[in-house]
mmCIF file of C-alpha atoms in Angstrom:
data_model
loop_
_atom_site.group_PDB
_atom_site.id
_atom_site.type_symbol
_atom_site.label_atom_id
_atom_site.label_comp_id
_atom_site.label_asym_id
_atom_site.label_seq_id
_atom_site.Cartn_x
_atom_site.Cartn_y
_atom_site.Cartn_z
ATOM 1 C CA GLY W 33 125.042 122.646 115.986
ATOM 2 C CA ALA W 34 123.791 123.663 112.178
ATOM 3 C CA GLY W 35 122.803 121.938 109.298
ATOM 4 C CA VAL W 36 123.155 122.420 105.699
ATOM 5 C CA SER W 37 120.814 124.650 104.441
ATOM 6 C CA GLN W 38 120.200 126.220 101.114
ATOM 7 C CA SER W 39 117.976 129.258 99.657
ATOM 8 C CA PRO W 40 115.917 129.432 98.402
ATOM 9 C CA SER W 41 113.657 127.171 98.994
ATOM 10 C CA ASN W 42 111.629 126.806 95.698
ATOM 11 C CA LYS W 43 112.255 129.895 92.819
ATOM 12 C CA VAL W 44 109.062 129.728 89.884
ATOM 13 C CA THR W 45 111.039 130.948 86.724
ATOM 14 C CA GLU W 46 111.174 131.789 82.765
ATOM 15 C CA LYS W 47 111.456 129.652 80.404
ATOM 16 C CA GLY W 48 115.520 131.711 79.623
ATOM 17 C CA LYS W 49 116.288 133.770 82.720
ATOM 18 C CA ASP W 50 118.913 133.145 84.923
ATOM 19 C CA VAL W 51 119.470 131.356 88.261
ATOM 20 C CA GLU W 52 121.354 131.116 91.640
ATOM 21 C CA LEU W 53 120.695 129.047 94.292
ATOM 22 C CA ARG W 54 122.486 129.009 97.157
ATOM 23 C CA CYS W 55 124.983 126.743 99.529
ATOM 24 C CA ASP W 56 125.478 127.457 103.072
ATOM 25 C CA PRO W 57 127.557 123.776 103.895
ATOM 26 C CA ILE W 58 127.733 122.705 107.418
ATOM 27 C CA SER W 59 130.672 125.031 109.153
ATOM 28 C CA GLY W 60 134.344 123.546 108.787
ATOM 29 C CA HIS W 61 133.513 120.574 105.574
ATOM 30 C CA THR W 62 135.466 120.312 102.991
ATOM 31 C CA ALA W 63 133.958 119.357 100.629
ATOM 32 C CA LEU W 64 130.532 121.023 98.942
ATOM 33 C CA TYR W 65 128.596 118.878 96.177
ATOM 34 C CA TRP W 66 125.475 119.821 94.122
ATOM 35 C CA TYR W 67 123.555 117.197 93.207
ATOM 36 C CA ARG W 68 120.053 117.395 91.030
ATOM 37 C CA GLN W 69 116.204 115.385 91.728
ATOM 38 C CA SER W 70 114.055 115.720 88.637
ATOM 39 C CA LEU W 71 110.295 113.794 89.900
ATOM 40 C CA GLY W 72 110.915 109.863 89.679
ATOM 41 C CA GLN W 73 114.342 109.621 89.545
ATOM 42 C CA GLY W 74 117.855 109.676 91.487
ATOM 43 C CA LEU W 75 120.217 111.778 92.304
ATOM 44 C CA GLU W 76 122.291 113.277 89.923
ATOM 45 C CA PHE W 77 125.931 114.468 90.854
ATOM 46 C CA LEU W 78 126.884 117.803 88.853
ATOM 47 C CA ILE W 79 129.282 118.847 90.472
ATOM 48 C CA TYR W 80 131.978 118.742 94.053
ATOM 49 C CA PHE W 81 134.460 120.754 95.769
ATOM 50 C CA GLN W 82 137.222 120.206 97.375
ATOM 51 C CA GLY W 83 138.885 122.681 99.657
ATOM 52 C CA ASN W 84 141.265 124.494 97.491
ATOM 53 C CA SER W 85 141.510 121.943 94.602
ATOM 54 C CA ALA W 86 140.290 122.566 91.676
ATOM 55 C CA PRO W 87 136.272 121.443 91.224
ATOM 56 C CA ASP W 88 135.164 118.212 89.472
ATOM 57 C CA LYS W 89 132.812 119.590 87.302
ATOM 58 C CA SER W 90 132.317 116.384 85.432
ATOM 59 C CA GLY W 91 128.307 115.623 86.148
ATOM 60 C CA LEU W 92 127.346 118.784 84.600
ATOM 61 C CA PRO W 93 124.807 118.673 82.472
ATOM 62 C CA SER W 94 125.941 121.327 79.861
ATOM 63 C CA ASP W 95 127.743 124.585 79.741
ATOM 64 C CA ARG W 96 124.754 126.856 81.253
ATOM 65 C CA PHE W 97 125.628 124.740 84.546
ATOM 66 C CA SER W 98 128.631 126.618 86.497
ATOM 67 C CA ALA W 99 128.563 126.473 90.896
ATOM 68 C CA GLU W 100 131.241 128.446 92.269
ATOM 69 C CA ARG W 101 132.650 127.719 95.956
ATOM 70 C CA THR W 102 133.643 132.464 97.825
ATOM 71 C CA GLY W 103 136.868 131.597 100.083
ATOM 72 C CA GLY W 104 136.209 128.062 100.966
ATOM 73 C CA SER W 105 131.750 127.759 102.202
ATOM 74 C CA VAL W 106 129.172 128.928 100.529
ATOM 75 C CA SER W 107 128.541 128.102 97.212
ATOM 76 C CA THR W 108 126.626 129.674 94.183
ATOM 77 C CA LEU W 109 125.139 126.799 91.759
ATOM 78 C CA THR W 110 124.044 129.437 88.706
ATOM 79 C CA ILE W 111 121.608 128.594 85.823
ATOM 80 C CA GLN W 112 121.826 130.264 82.403
ATOM 81 C CA ARG W 113 119.703 129.952 80.137
ATOM 82 C CA THR W 114 117.489 128.238 82.133
ATOM 83 C CA GLN W 115 114.963 125.453 79.537
ATOM 84 C CA GLN W 116 111.887 123.829 81.654
ATOM 85 C CA GLU W 117 113.857 119.951 82.073
ATOM 86 C CA ASP W 118 115.995 121.555 84.623
ATOM 87 C CA SER W 119 113.030 121.632 86.609
ATOM 88 C CA ALA W 120 114.673 120.040 89.709
ATOM 89 C CA VAL W 121 115.318 120.306 93.405
ATOM 90 C CA TYR W 122 118.605 121.018 93.468
ATOM 91 C CA LEU W 123 120.222 119.281 96.520
ATOM 92 C CA CYS W 124 123.570 120.425 98.042
ATOM 93 C CA ALA W 125 126.170 117.899 100.585
ATOM 94 C CA SER W 126 128.751 119.452 102.451
ATOM 95 C CA SER W 127 131.118 116.551 104.233
ATOM 96 C CA ASN W 128 134.498 116.501 106.457
ATOM 97 C CA SER W 129 136.566 114.870 104.207
ATOM 98 C CA ARG W 130 139.340 114.847 106.721
ATOM 99 C CA GLY W 131 136.994 113.006 109.013
ATOM 100 C CA ARG W 132 136.345 109.718 108.846
ATOM 101 C CA ASN W 133 133.314 108.895 108.085
ATOM 102 C CA ASN W 134 133.165 111.398 105.531
ATOM 103 C CA GLU W 135 129.552 111.163 104.956
ATOM 104 C CA GLN W 136 127.746 113.774 103.123
ATOM 105 C CA PHE W 137 125.586 115.824 105.764
ATOM 106 C CA PHE W 138 121.991 117.550 102.810
ATOM 107 C CA GLY W 139 120.450 120.142 102.340
ATOM 108 C CA PRO W 140 116.532 120.368 102.401
ATOM 109 C CA GLY W 141 116.692 121.225 98.393
ATOM 110 C CA THR W 142 115.728 124.059 95.584
ATOM 111 C CA ARG W 143 113.348 123.953 94.166
ATOM 112 C CA LEU W 144 113.384 124.610 90.811
ATOM 113 C CA THR W 145 110.108 125.204 88.612
ATOM 114 C CA VAL W 146 110.610 126.307 84.796
ATOM 115 C CA LEU W 147 108.176 127.708 83.345
ATOM 116 C CA GLY X 281 132.251 106.354 84.337
ATOM 117 C CA GLU X 282 129.901 104.660 86.993
ATOM 118 C CA ASN X 283 127.018 103.776 86.840
ATOM 119 C CA VAL X 284 124.391 102.245 89.774
ATOM 120 C CA GLU X 285 121.689 100.096 89.567
ATOM 121 C CA GLN X 286 118.917 99.194 91.913
ATOM 122 C CA HIS X 287 116.246 96.858 92.126
ATOM 123 C CA PRO X 288 113.646 97.226 92.916
ATOM 124 C CA SER X 289 112.538 100.544 92.313
ATOM 125 C CA THR X 290 109.148 99.878 94.057
ATOM 126 C CA LEU X 291 108.678 97.603 97.500
ATOM 127 C CA SER X 292 105.557 96.699 99.508
ATOM 128 C CA VAL X 293 105.706 94.503 102.207
ATOM 129 C CA GLN X 294 103.641 93.781 105.576
ATOM 130 C CA GLU X 295 105.264 95.013 109.236
ATOM 131 C CA GLY X 296 107.348 92.805 110.260
ATOM 132 C CA ASP X 297 108.960 91.069 107.654
ATOM 133 C CA SER X 298 112.591 91.615 106.234
ATOM 134 C CA ALA X 299 112.958 94.103 103.074
ATOM 135 C CA VAL X 300 115.599 93.664 100.808
ATOM 136 C CA ILE X 301 117.040 96.246 98.094
ATOM 137 C CA LYS X 302 119.747 94.752 94.959
ATOM 138 C CA CYS X 303 122.376 97.842 93.514
ATOM 139 C CA THR X 304 125.013 96.236 91.028
ATOM 140 C CA TYR X 305 128.011 98.606 90.525
ATOM 141 C CA SER X 306 130.059 98.884 86.544
ATOM 142 C CA ASP X 307 133.382 100.788 88.074
ATOM 143 C CA SER X 308 135.725 98.168 90.213
ATOM 144 C CA ALA X 309 137.573 100.790 90.940
ATOM 145 C CA SER X 310 134.393 101.631 93.312
ATOM 146 C CA ASN X 311 134.982 100.473 96.835
ATOM 147 C CA TYR X 312 133.085 103.036 99.237
ATOM 148 C CA PHE X 313 128.757 101.940 99.065
ATOM 149 C CA PRO X 314 126.293 104.034 101.760
ATOM 150 C CA TRP X 315 122.361 103.800 101.346
ATOM 151 C CA TYR X 316 120.409 106.774 101.687
ATOM 152 C CA LYS X 317 116.788 106.964 103.084
ATOM 153 C CA GLN X 318 114.264 110.160 102.558
ATOM 154 C CA GLU X 319 110.981 110.317 103.434
ATOM 155 C CA LEU X 320 108.495 112.114 102.421
ATOM 156 C CA GLY X 321 109.372 115.991 101.498
ATOM 157 C CA LYS X 322 112.602 115.696 103.054
ATOM 158 C CA ARG X 323 116.007 115.369 102.790
ATOM 159 C CA PRO X 324 118.899 112.399 102.138
ATOM 160 C CA GLN X 325 119.491 110.779 105.733
ATOM 161 C CA LEU X 326 122.684 108.165 105.646
ATOM 162 C CA ILE X 327 121.339 105.593 106.905
ATOM 163 C CA ILE X 328 124.405 102.677 106.859
ATOM 164 C CA ASP X 329 127.328 102.998 104.310
ATOM 165 C CA ILE X 330 130.348 99.780 104.168
ATOM 166 C CA ARG X 331 133.570 100.030 102.586
ATOM 167 C CA SER X 332 135.438 96.986 100.135
ATOM 168 C CA ASN X 333 137.044 95.558 102.756
ATOM 169 C CA VAL X 334 134.435 94.130 104.389
ATOM 170 C CA GLY X 335 131.718 91.362 103.339
ATOM 171 C CA GLU X 336 128.788 92.972 105.247
ATOM 172 C CA LYS X 337 127.868 95.511 108.555
ATOM 173 C CA LYS X 338 125.017 95.314 111.113
ATOM 174 C CA ASP X 339 123.533 98.843 112.422
ATOM 175 C CA GLN X 340 120.006 97.303 114.608
ATOM 176 C CA ARG X 341 116.992 95.807 111.988
ATOM 177 C CA ILE X 342 120.102 97.259 109.105
ATOM 178 C CA ALA X 343 122.269 95.307 107.306
ATOM 179 C CA VAL X 344 124.593 96.145 103.975
ATOM 180 C CA THR X 345 125.918 93.018 102.579
ATOM 181 C CA LEU X 346 128.360 93.648 99.089
ATOM 182 C CA ASN X 347 129.894 91.603 96.910
ATOM 183 C CA LYS X 348 133.283 92.619 95.262
ATOM 184 C CA THR X 349 133.229 90.344 92.725
ATOM 185 C CA ALA X 350 129.433 90.314 91.151
ATOM 186 C CA LYS X 351 130.244 94.270 91.746
ATOM 187 C CA HIS X 352 126.819 94.206 93.428
ATOM 188 C CA PHE X 353 125.871 95.190 97.514
ATOM 189 C CA SER X 354 122.037 94.951 98.853
ATOM 190 C CA LEU X 355 120.117 96.332 101.528
ATOM 191 C CA HIS X 356 118.490 94.456 104.144
ATOM 192 C CA ILE X 357 115.778 95.366 105.996
ATOM 193 C CA THR X 358 114.303 93.028 109.117
ATOM 194 C CA GLU X 359 111.431 93.150 111.320
ATOM 195 C CA THR X 360 109.917 96.430 109.380
ATOM 196 C CA GLN X 361 108.213 99.738 110.439
ATOM 197 C CA PRO X 362 105.341 102.097 109.500
ATOM 198 C CA GLU X 363 108.330 104.683 109.920
ATOM 199 C CA ASP X 364 110.269 102.810 107.774
ATOM 200 C CA SER X 365 108.593 103.870 104.496
ATOM 201 C CA ALA X 366 110.549 106.062 102.504
ATOM 202 C CA VAL X 367 112.815 106.089 99.726
ATOM 203 C CA TYR X 368 116.343 104.170 99.892
ATOM 204 C CA PHE X 369 119.051 105.231 97.582
ATOM 205 C CA CYS X 370 121.776 102.839 97.170
ATOM 206 C CA ALA X 371 125.027 105.084 95.935
ATOM 207 C CA ALA X 372 128.562 104.267 94.949
ATOM 208 C CA SER X 373 132.245 106.007 94.921
ATOM 209 C CA ASN X 374 136.118 105.285 93.925
ATOM 210 C CA GLN X 375 136.907 107.003 97.616
ATOM 211 C CA ALA X 376 134.669 107.885 100.840
ATOM 212 C CA GLY X 377 134.063 111.341 99.633
ATOM 213 C CA THR X 378 134.225 112.436 96.097
ATOM 214 C CA ALA X 379 130.543 111.928 95.091
ATOM 215 C CA LEU X 380 128.701 110.050 94.967
ATOM 216 C CA ILE X 381 126.366 107.928 91.995
ATOM 217 C CA PHE X 382 123.892 106.600 93.230
ATOM 218 C CA GLY X 383 121.074 104.842 91.922
ATOM 219 C CA LYS X 384 117.105 105.925 91.068
ATOM 220 C CA GLY X 385 115.128 104.833 93.813
ATOM 221 C CA THR X 386 113.507 102.018 96.102
ATOM 222 C CA THR X 387 110.280 103.712 97.253
ATOM 223 C CA LEU X 388 109.684 101.523 100.633
ATOM 224 C CA SER X 389 105.857 100.715 101.753
ATOM 225 C CA VAL X 390 105.231 99.201 104.823
ATOM 226 C CA SER X 391 101.577 98.598 105.924
ATOM 227 C CA SER X 392 100.960 97.879 109.374
#
């Protein structure tokens, strides 16, 4: 079946502009995660959605970052007033938390470059 | 919050040798420890995971060990092959299905 998809695959923007990144999780997966991967760094947790529960936003680096998940499926990560340090690959993952195996399946990522 | 340290950052081995990557975690409540492999330009993929109720798990050439008392876990790859070359990430969470806290990764290079 289809895996996690993300769009766009690449985004170049100017400092100060807002950007929206989209994630389509695997159908039926109740949990959705956003991570950020900077060059040479690990994957930094940003935000986590689980079903209809309030999201865990503890990883968001500043109030310029926000995310929503509509209808328990598609999610959008929004970065307002982008800064150069926001340049990174933004990865989305989903998992079926109802199952015993809670493997997180990652999307291909969106490479964001802030000029 | 949880903090995961991973060593070494780079590892070079000859084909057929073994490779060991070690991670430590800080939160004693963590009980789920997956390992992900990320090939160049590709997305991370789960290769093996372990829960805190077991000390070791094997899957063909890959094994993971967990020492809860010392709060560290390790990935062991035996009989390495060139296709094992990738970046490996360890992670921890206090419940499978919640957000993962990742180490900074180990770049493994296997030369033939």
